Coordinates of C-alpha atoms and ligand atoms in Angstrom, one line a residue:
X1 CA -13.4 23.4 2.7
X2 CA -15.0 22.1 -0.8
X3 CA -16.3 18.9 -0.9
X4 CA -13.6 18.1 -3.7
X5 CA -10.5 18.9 -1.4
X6 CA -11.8 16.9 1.9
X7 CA -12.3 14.2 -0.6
X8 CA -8.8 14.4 -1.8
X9 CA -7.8 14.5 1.6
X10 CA -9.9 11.6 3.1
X11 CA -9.0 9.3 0.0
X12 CA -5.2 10.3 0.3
X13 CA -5.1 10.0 4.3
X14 CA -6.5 6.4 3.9
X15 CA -4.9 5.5 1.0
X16 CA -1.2 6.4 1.8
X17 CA -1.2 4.2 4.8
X18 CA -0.9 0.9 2.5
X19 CA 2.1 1.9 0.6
X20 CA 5.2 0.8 2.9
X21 CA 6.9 3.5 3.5
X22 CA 10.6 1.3 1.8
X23 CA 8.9 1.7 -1.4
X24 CA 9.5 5.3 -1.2
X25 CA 12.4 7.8 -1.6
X26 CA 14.3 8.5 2.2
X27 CA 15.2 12.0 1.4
X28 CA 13.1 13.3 -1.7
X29 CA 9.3 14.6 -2.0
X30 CA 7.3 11.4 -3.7
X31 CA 3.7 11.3 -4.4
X32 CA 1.9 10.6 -1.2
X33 CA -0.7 8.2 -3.2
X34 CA -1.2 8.4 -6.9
X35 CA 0.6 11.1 -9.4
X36 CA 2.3 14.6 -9.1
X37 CA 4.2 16.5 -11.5
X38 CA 5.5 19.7 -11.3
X39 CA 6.8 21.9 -8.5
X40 CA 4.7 24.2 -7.5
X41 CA 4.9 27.3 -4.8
X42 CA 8.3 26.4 -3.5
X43 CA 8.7 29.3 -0.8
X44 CA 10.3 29.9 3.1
X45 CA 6.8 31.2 5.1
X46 CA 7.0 31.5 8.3
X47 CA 10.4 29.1 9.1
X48 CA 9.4 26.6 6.7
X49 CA 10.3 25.5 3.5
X50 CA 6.8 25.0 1.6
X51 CA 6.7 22.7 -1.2
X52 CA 3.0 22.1 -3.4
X53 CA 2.6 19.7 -6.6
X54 CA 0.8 19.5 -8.8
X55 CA -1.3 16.4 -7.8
X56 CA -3.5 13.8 -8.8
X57 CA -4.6 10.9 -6.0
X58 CA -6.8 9.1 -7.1
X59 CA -5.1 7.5 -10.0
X60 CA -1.1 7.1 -11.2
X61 CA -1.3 9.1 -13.8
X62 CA -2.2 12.5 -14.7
X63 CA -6.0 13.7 -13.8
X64 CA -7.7 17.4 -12.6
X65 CA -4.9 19.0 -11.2
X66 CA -5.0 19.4 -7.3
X67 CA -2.0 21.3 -5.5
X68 CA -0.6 18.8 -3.0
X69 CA 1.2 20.2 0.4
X70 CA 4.7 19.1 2.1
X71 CA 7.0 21.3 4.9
X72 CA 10.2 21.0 5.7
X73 CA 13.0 22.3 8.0
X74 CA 15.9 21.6 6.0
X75 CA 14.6 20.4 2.5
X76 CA 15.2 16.5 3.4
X77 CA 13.0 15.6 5.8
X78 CA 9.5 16.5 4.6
X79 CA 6.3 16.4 6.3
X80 CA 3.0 15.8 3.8
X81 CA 0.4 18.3 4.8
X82 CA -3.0 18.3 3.3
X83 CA -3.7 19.2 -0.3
X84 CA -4.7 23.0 -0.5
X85 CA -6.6 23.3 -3.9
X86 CA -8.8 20.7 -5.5
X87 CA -10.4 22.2 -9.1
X88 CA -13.9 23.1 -7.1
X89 CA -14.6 26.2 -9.1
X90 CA -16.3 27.9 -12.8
X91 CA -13.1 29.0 -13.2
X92 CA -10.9 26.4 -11.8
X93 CA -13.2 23.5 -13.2
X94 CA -10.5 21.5 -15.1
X95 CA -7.9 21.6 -12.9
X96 CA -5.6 23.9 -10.6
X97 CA -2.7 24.3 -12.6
X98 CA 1.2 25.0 -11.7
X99 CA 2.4 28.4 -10.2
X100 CA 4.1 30.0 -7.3
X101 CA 3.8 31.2 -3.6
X102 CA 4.3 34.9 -2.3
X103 CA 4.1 36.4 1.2
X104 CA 1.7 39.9 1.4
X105 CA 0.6 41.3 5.2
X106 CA 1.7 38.0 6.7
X107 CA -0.3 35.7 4.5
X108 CA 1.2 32.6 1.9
X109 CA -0.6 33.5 -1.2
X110 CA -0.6 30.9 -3.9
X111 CA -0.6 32.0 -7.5
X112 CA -2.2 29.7 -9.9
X113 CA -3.2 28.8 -13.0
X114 CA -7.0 28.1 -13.3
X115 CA -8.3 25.8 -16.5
X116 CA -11.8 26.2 -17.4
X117 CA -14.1 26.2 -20.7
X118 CA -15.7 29.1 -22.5
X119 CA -18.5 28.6 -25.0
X120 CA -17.4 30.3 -28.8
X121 CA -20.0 32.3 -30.5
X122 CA -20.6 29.3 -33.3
X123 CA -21.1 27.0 -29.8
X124 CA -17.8 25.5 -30.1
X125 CA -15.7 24.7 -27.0
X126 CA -12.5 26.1 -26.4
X127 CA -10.2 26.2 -23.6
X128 CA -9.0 29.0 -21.2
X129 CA -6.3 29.1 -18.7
X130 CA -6.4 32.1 -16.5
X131 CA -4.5 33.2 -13.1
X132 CA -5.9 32.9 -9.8
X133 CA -4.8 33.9 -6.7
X134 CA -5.5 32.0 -2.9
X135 CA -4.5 33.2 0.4
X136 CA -3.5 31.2 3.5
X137 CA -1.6 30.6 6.7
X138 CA 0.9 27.9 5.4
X139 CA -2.1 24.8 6.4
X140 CA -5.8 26.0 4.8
X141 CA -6.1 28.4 1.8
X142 CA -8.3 30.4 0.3
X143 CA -9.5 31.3 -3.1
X144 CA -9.9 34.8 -3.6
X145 CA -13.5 36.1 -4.6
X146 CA -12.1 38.3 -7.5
X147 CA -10.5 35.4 -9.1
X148 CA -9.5 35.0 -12.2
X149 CA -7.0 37.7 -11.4
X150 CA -5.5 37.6 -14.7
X151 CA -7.4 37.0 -18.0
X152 CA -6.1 35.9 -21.4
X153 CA -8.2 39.0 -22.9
X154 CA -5.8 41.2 -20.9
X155 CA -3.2 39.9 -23.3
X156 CA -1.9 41.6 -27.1
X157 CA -4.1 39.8 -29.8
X158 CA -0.9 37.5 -30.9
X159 CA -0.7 36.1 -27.5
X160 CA -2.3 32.2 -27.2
X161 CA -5.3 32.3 -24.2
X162 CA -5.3 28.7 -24.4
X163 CA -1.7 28.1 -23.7
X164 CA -1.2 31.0 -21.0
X165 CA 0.3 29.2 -17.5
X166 CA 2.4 28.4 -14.5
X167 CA 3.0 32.0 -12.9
X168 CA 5.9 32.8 -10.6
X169 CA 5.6 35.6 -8.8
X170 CA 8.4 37.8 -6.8
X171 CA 8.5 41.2 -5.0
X172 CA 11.1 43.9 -5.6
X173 CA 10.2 46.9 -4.3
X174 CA 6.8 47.8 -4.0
X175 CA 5.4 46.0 -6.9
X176 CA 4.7 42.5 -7.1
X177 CA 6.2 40.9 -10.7
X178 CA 4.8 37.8 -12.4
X179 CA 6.0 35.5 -15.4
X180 CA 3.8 33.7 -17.0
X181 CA 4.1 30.6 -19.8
X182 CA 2.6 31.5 -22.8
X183 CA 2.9 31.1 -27.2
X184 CA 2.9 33.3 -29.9
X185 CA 0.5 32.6 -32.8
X186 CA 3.6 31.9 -35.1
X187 CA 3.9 28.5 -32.6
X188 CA 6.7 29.8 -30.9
X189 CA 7.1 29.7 -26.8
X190 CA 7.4 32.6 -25.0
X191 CA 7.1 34.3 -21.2
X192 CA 4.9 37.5 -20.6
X193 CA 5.3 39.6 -17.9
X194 CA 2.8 41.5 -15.6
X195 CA 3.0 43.7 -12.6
X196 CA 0.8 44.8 -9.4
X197 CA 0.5 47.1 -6.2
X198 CA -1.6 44.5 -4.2
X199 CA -1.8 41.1 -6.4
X200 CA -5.4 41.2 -7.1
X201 CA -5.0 44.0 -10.1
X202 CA -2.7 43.4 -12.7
X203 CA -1.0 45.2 -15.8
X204 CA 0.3 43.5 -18.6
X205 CA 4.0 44.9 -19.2
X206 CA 5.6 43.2 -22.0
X207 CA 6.6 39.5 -23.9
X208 CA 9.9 39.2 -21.5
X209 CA 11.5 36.9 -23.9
X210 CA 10.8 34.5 -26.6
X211 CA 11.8 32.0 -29.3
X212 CA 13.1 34.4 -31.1
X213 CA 15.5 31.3 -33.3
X214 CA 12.4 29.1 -34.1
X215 CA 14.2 26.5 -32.2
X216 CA 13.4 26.4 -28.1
X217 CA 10.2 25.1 -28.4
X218 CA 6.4 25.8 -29.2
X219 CA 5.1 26.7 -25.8
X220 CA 7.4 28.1 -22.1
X221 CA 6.2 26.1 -19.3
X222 CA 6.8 26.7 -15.8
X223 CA 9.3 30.1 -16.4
X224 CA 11.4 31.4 -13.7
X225 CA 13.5 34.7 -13.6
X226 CA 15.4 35.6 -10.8
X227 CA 19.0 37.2 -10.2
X228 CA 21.5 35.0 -9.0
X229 CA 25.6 36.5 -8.4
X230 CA 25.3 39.4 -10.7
X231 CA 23.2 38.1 -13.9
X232 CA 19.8 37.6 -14.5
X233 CA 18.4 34.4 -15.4
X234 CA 15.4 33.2 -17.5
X235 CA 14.3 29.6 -16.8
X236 CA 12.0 27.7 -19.0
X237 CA 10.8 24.4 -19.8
X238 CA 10.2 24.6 -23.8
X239 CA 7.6 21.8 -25.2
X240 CA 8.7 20.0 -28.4
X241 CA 11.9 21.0 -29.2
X242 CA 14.1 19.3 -31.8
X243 CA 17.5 17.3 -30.2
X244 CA 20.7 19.9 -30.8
X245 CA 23.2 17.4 -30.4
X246 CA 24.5 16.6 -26.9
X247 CA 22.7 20.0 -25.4
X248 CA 19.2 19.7 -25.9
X249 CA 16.8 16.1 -26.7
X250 CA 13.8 15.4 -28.4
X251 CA 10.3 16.8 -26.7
X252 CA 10.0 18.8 -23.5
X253 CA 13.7 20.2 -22.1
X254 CA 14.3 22.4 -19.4
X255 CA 16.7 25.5 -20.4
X256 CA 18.4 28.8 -18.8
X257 CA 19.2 31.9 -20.8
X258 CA 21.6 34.1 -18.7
X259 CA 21.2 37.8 -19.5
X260 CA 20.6 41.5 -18.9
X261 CA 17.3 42.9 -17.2
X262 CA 16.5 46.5 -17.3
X263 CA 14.4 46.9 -15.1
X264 CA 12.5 50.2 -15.8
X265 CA 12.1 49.3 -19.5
X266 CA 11.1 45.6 -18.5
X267 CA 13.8 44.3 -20.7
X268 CA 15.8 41.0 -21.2
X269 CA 18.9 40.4 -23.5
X270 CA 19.3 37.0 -23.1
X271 CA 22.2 34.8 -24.3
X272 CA 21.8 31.1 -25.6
X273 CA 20.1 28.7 -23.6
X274 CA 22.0 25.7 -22.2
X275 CA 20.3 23.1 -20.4
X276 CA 19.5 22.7 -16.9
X277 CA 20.2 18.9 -16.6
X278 CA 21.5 16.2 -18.9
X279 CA 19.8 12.7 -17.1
X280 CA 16.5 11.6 -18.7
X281 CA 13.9 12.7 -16.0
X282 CA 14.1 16.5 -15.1
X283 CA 10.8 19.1 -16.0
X284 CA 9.5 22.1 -15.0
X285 CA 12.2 23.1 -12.5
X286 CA 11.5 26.3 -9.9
X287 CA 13.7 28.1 -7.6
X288 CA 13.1 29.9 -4.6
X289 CA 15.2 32.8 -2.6
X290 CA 15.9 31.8 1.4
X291 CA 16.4 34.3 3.8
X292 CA 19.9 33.4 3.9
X293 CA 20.2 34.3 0.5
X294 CA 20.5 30.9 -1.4
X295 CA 18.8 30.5 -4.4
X296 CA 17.2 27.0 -4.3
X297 CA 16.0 24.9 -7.2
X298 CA 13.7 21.8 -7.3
X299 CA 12.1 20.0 -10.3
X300 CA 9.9 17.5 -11.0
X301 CA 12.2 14.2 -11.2
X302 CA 10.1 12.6 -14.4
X303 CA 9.5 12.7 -18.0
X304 CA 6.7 12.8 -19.8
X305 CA 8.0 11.0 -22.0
X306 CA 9.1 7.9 -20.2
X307 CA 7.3 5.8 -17.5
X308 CA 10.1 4.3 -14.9
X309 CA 7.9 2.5 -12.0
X310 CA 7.4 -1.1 -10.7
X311 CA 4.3 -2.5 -11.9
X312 CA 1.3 -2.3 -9.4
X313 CA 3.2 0.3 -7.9
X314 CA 0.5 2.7 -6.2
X315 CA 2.1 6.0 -5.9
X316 CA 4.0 7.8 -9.3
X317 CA 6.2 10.8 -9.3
X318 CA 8.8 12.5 -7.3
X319 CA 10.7 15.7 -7.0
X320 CA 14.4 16.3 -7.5
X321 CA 17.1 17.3 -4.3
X322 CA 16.8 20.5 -3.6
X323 CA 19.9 22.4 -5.3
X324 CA 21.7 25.7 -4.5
X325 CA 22.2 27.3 -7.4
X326 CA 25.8 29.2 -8.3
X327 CA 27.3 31.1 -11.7
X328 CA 30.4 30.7 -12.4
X329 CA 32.4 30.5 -15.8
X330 CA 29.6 31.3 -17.3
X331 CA 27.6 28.3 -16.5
X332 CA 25.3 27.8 -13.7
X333 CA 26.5 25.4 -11.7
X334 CA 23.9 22.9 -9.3
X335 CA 24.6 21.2 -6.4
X336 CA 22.5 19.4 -3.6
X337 CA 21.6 22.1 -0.6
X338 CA 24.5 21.7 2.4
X339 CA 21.7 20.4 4.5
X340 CA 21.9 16.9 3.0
X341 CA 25.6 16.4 5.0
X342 CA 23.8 16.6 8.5
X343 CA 22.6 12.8 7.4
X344 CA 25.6 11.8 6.0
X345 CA 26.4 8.4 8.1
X346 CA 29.2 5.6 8.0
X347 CA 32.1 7.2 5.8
X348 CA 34.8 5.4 3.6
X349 CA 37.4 6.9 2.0
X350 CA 39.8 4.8 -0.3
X351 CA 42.6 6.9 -1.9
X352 CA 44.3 5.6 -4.9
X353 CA 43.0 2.4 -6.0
X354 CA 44.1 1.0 -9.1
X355 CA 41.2 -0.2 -11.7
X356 CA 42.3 -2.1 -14.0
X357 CA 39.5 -4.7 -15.7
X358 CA 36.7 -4.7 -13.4
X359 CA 36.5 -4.2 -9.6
X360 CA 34.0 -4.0 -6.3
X361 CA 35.1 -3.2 -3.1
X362 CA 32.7 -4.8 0.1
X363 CA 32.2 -1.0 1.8
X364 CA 31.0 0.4 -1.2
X365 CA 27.3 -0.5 -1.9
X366 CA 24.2 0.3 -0.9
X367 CA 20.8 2.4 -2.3
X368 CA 20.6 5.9 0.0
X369 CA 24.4 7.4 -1.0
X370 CA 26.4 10.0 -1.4
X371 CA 29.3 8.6 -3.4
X372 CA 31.9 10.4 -4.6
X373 CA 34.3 8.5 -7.5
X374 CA 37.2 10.8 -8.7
X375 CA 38.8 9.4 -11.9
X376 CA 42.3 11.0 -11.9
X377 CA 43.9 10.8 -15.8
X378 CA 45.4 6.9 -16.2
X379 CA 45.4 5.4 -19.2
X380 CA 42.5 4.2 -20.6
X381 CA 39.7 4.8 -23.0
X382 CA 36.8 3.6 -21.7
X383 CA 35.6 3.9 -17.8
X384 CA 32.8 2.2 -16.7
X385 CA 30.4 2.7 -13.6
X386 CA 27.5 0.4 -12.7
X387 CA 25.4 1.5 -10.0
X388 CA 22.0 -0.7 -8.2
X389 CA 24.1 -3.7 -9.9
X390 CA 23.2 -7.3 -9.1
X391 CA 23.4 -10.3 -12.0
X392 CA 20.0 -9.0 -13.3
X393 CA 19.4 -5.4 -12.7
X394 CA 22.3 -2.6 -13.6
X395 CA 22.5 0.9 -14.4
X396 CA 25.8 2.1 -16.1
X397 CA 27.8 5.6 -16.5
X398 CA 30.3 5.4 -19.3
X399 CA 33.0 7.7 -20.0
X400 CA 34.7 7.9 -23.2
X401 CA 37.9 9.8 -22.9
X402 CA 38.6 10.2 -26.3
X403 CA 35.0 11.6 -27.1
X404 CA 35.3 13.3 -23.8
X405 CA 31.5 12.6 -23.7
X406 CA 29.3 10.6 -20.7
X407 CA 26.6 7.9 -21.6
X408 CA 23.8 7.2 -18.5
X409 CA 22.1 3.7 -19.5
X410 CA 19.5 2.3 -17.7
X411 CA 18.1 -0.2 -20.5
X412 CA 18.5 -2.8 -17.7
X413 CA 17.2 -1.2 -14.2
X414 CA 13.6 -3.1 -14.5
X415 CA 11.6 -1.2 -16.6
X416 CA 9.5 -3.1 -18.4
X417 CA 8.0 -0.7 -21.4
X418 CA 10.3 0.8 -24.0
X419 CA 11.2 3.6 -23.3
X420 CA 14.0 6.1 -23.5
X421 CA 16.9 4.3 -21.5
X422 CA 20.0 5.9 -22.5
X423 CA 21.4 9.3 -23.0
X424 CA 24.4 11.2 -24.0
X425 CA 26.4 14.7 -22.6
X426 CA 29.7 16.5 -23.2
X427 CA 31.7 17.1 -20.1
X428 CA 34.0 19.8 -20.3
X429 CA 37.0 19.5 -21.9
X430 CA 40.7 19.8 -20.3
X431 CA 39.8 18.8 -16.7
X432 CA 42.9 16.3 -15.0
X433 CA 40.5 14.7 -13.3
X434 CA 36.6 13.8 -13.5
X435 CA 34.7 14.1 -10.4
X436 CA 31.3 12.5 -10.3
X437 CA 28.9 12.6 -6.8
X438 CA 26.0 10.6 -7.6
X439 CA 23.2 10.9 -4.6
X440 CA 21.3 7.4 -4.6
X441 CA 17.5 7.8 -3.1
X442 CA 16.4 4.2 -3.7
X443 CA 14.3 5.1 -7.0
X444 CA 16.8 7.7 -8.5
X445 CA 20.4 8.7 -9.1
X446 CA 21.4 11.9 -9.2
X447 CA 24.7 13.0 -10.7
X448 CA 26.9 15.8 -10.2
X449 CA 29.4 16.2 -12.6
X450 CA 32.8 18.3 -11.6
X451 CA 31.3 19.8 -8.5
X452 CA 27.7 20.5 -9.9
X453 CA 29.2 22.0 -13.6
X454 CA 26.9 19.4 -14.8
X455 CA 23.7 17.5 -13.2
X456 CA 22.2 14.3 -14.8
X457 CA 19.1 13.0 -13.2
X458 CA 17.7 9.9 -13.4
X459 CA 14.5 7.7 -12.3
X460 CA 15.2 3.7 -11.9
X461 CA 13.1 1.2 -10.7
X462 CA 15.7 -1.4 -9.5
X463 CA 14.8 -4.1 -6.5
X464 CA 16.6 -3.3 -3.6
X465 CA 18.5 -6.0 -3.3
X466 CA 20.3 -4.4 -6.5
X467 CA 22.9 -2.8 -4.3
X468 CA 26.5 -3.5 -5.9
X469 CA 28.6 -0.7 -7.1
X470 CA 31.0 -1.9 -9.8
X471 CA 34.0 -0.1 -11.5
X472 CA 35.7 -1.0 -14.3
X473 CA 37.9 0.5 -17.1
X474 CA 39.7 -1.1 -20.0
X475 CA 43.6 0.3 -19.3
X476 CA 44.4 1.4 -16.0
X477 CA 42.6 4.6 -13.8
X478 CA 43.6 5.5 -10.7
X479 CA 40.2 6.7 -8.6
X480 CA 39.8 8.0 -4.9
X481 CA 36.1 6.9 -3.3
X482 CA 34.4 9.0 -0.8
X483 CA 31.3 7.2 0.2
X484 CA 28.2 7.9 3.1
X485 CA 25.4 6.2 3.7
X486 CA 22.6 8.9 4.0
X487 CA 19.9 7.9 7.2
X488 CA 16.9 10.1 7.7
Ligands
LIG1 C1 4.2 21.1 -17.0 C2 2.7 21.3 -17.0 C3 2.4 22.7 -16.8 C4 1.0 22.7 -16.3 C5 1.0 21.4 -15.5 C6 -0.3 20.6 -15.5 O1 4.6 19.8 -16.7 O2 2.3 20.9 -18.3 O3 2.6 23.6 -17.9 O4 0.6 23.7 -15.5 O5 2.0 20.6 -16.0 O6 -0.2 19.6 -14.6

């Protein structure tokens, strides 16, 4: 082990044990001590789900990228594990950027993205980001001598070598596949693929897909591409895109195109993206395959562009609920893995209440939920949900009927910088009823709109004692409550 990684390991190990475990999420991935980000290498091996970040210890925000470690049995109760990479290498120098697992001969091996510097022939200094490969048993890894596996100079001319990341990898057959983030020299994103017999040589195949409007965003982060009930699909996270009215926002987005692979000609006809979440802290999602067949999907549950945490708060950073992905009517549909019910605790159920004004009921409160609020079609405008609600703190779900468009607000959840607090989505149109199951984790709020048609994610920073669930509407609705407390 480098001297790098069993100092990551030694300062997290020591380090974690002063954050009280209340601080943290019950059921989601958080950072262990310091700051992750993205997903990374989310793959079954060996009975176990395996989940790496990207990770930075020894400060709260973002530093040389090491790949953090957790395991889990059934994606809510995770186990930290040591970190695996720490950036110890020429060619890994500046950090062990975001990728994917795969298993070959028995082994995990951990495809990566390694960021180093190359000297220009005027003695200028530019970046490179190239793809490494490391091989382990699900606890230690190791690098692979013949890393970097794949160089930008195996790319066409018009491909960027500077912005060239975040592999995922998948078998079919006898050839192993791999995606990789890249840009064109127009500025436009786009995902190039490559193929190998034995993951150590590789052969550039194509550009799979790119920005071919000028509007999904300069650079492809983090692309996934799997096949999910009969379609392919192409998942992205595009860097500073421009807001397209309810769909996509300002800056980084995560997006799916649905489409048509060929396979022999290693070619994608996608349709138009849609986005993968609505909330205001969702990036760089990545799915895996179980061996039950579910396609699983995690992200990181942050934006870059906001900061939600305490002050003083030690540890930054958390991944979503693991969701199965489904498509149907043509959208793909999100909801949190079955697993999550097993932890489900202390039911209520009220049928038909009457909200008129504004209402609380005394079982319905609390900060680790599954809550589910059916609004059934009464007559009103305007209805109102406030969730980690006490006189100071509140965060509020509107619905506007007539608009038949959602507002998430969480101006008033504790944050104490200006950032981006509110944000608007379109729910679909011509439903009798709206059904919203919003999953509570202490921190964050995750909400499933008409059984996962729709998922809006969000990062608060509330006090505890914030517990309060308030309804209101200004006419009359008519709701049924389905509410668990979720103990891990
Ligand atoms: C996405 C990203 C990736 C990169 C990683 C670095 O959030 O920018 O493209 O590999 O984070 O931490």
């Amino acid at each position: 082990m480098s001297i790098e990684l069993k100092k990551a390991n030694e300062y997290e190990k020591a380090e974690q044990e002063k954050i009280p475990v209340e601080e943290k999420p019950a059921f989601h991935v958080a950072a262990p001590v310091g700051w992750i980000n993205d997903p990374n290498g989310f793959s079954w091996y060996q009975g176990q789900i395996h989940l790496f970040y990207q990770y930075h210890p020894y400060t709260t925000e973002w530093g040389p990228m090491h790949w953090g470690h957790s395991v889990s049995d059934d994606m809510i109760h995770w186990k930290n594990m040591p970190s695996v990479l720490a950036p110890d290498q020429e060619y890994d120098k500046r950090g062990c950027f975001s990728g994917s697992a795969v298993e070959k001969d028995g082994k995990h091996v951990l495809i990566y993205t390694g960021v180093s510097n190359v000297q220009m022939e005027n003695g200028s200094i530019q970046e490179r980001q190239n793809q490494c490969i490391a091989y382990g048993d699900g606890e230690i890894y190791v690098k692979s001598p013949q890393n970097p596996v794949i160089t930008g100079d195996m790319l066409p001319a018009d491909c960027s070598k500077i912005d060239f990341r975040d592999p995922k990898v998948w078998k079919k057959g006898e050839n192993y596949y791999l995606i990789v983030g890249n840009k064109n020299s127009e500025q436009k994103g786009q995902v190039v693929l490559f193929s190998s017999k034995n993951l150590e040589k590789w052969k550039f195949e194509t550009v799979l897909a790119e920005n071919s409007t000028g509007q999904i965003g300069t650079m492809w982060e983090c692309p996934d591409f799997f096949e999910l009930d009969g379609t392919h699909f192409l998942i992205c996270s595009p860097q500073n895109m421009k807001a397209q009215k309810y769909e996509f926002h300002n800056g980084n987005n995560s997006v799916y195109f649905a489409g048509k692979y060929n396979e022999t000609e290693h070619t994608f006809q996608k349709e138009a993206p849609k986005s993968l979440d609505y909330g205001l802290d969702f990036y760089a999602p990545q799915t895996t395959k179980l061996p039950d067949g579910r396609r699983i999907l995690i992200a990181w549950m942050k934006s870059w562009d906001a900061c939600v945490i305490p002050d003083g708060q030690k540890w930054q950073g958390m991944m979503t609920l693991p969701r199965e992905l489904r498509y149907m009517n043509g959208r793909l549909y999100q909801n949190p893995v079955e697993e999550l019910k097993q932890y489900r605790k202390n039911p209520c159920c009220l049928k038909d209440q009457e909200i008129s004004g504004t209402v609380q009921f005394d079982e319905v409160r609390g900060r680790m939920l599954d809550l589910t609020v059916e609004i059934e079609n009464g007559q009103f405008d305007e209805f109102c949900l406030e969730l980690a609600h006490n006189m100071e703190y509140t965060t509020t779900y509107t619905y506007n009927r007539k608009k038949q468009i959602m507002e998430v607000d969480r101006t008033c959840c504790g944050v104490t910088k200006d950032v981006i607090c509110r944000r608007i989505w379109k729910v679909t149109e011509g439903k009798e009823t709206l059904k919203l199951r919003f999953i509570l984790d202490r921190q964050s709020i995750e909400l499933f709109v008409n059984d996962g048609e729709q998922v809006v994610t969000t990062a608060i920073c509330t006090p505890m004692e914030a517990d309060e669930i308030v309804f209101s509407c200004d006419g009359k609705a008519k709701v049924n409550v389905e509410k668990y407390e979720i103990v891990v």
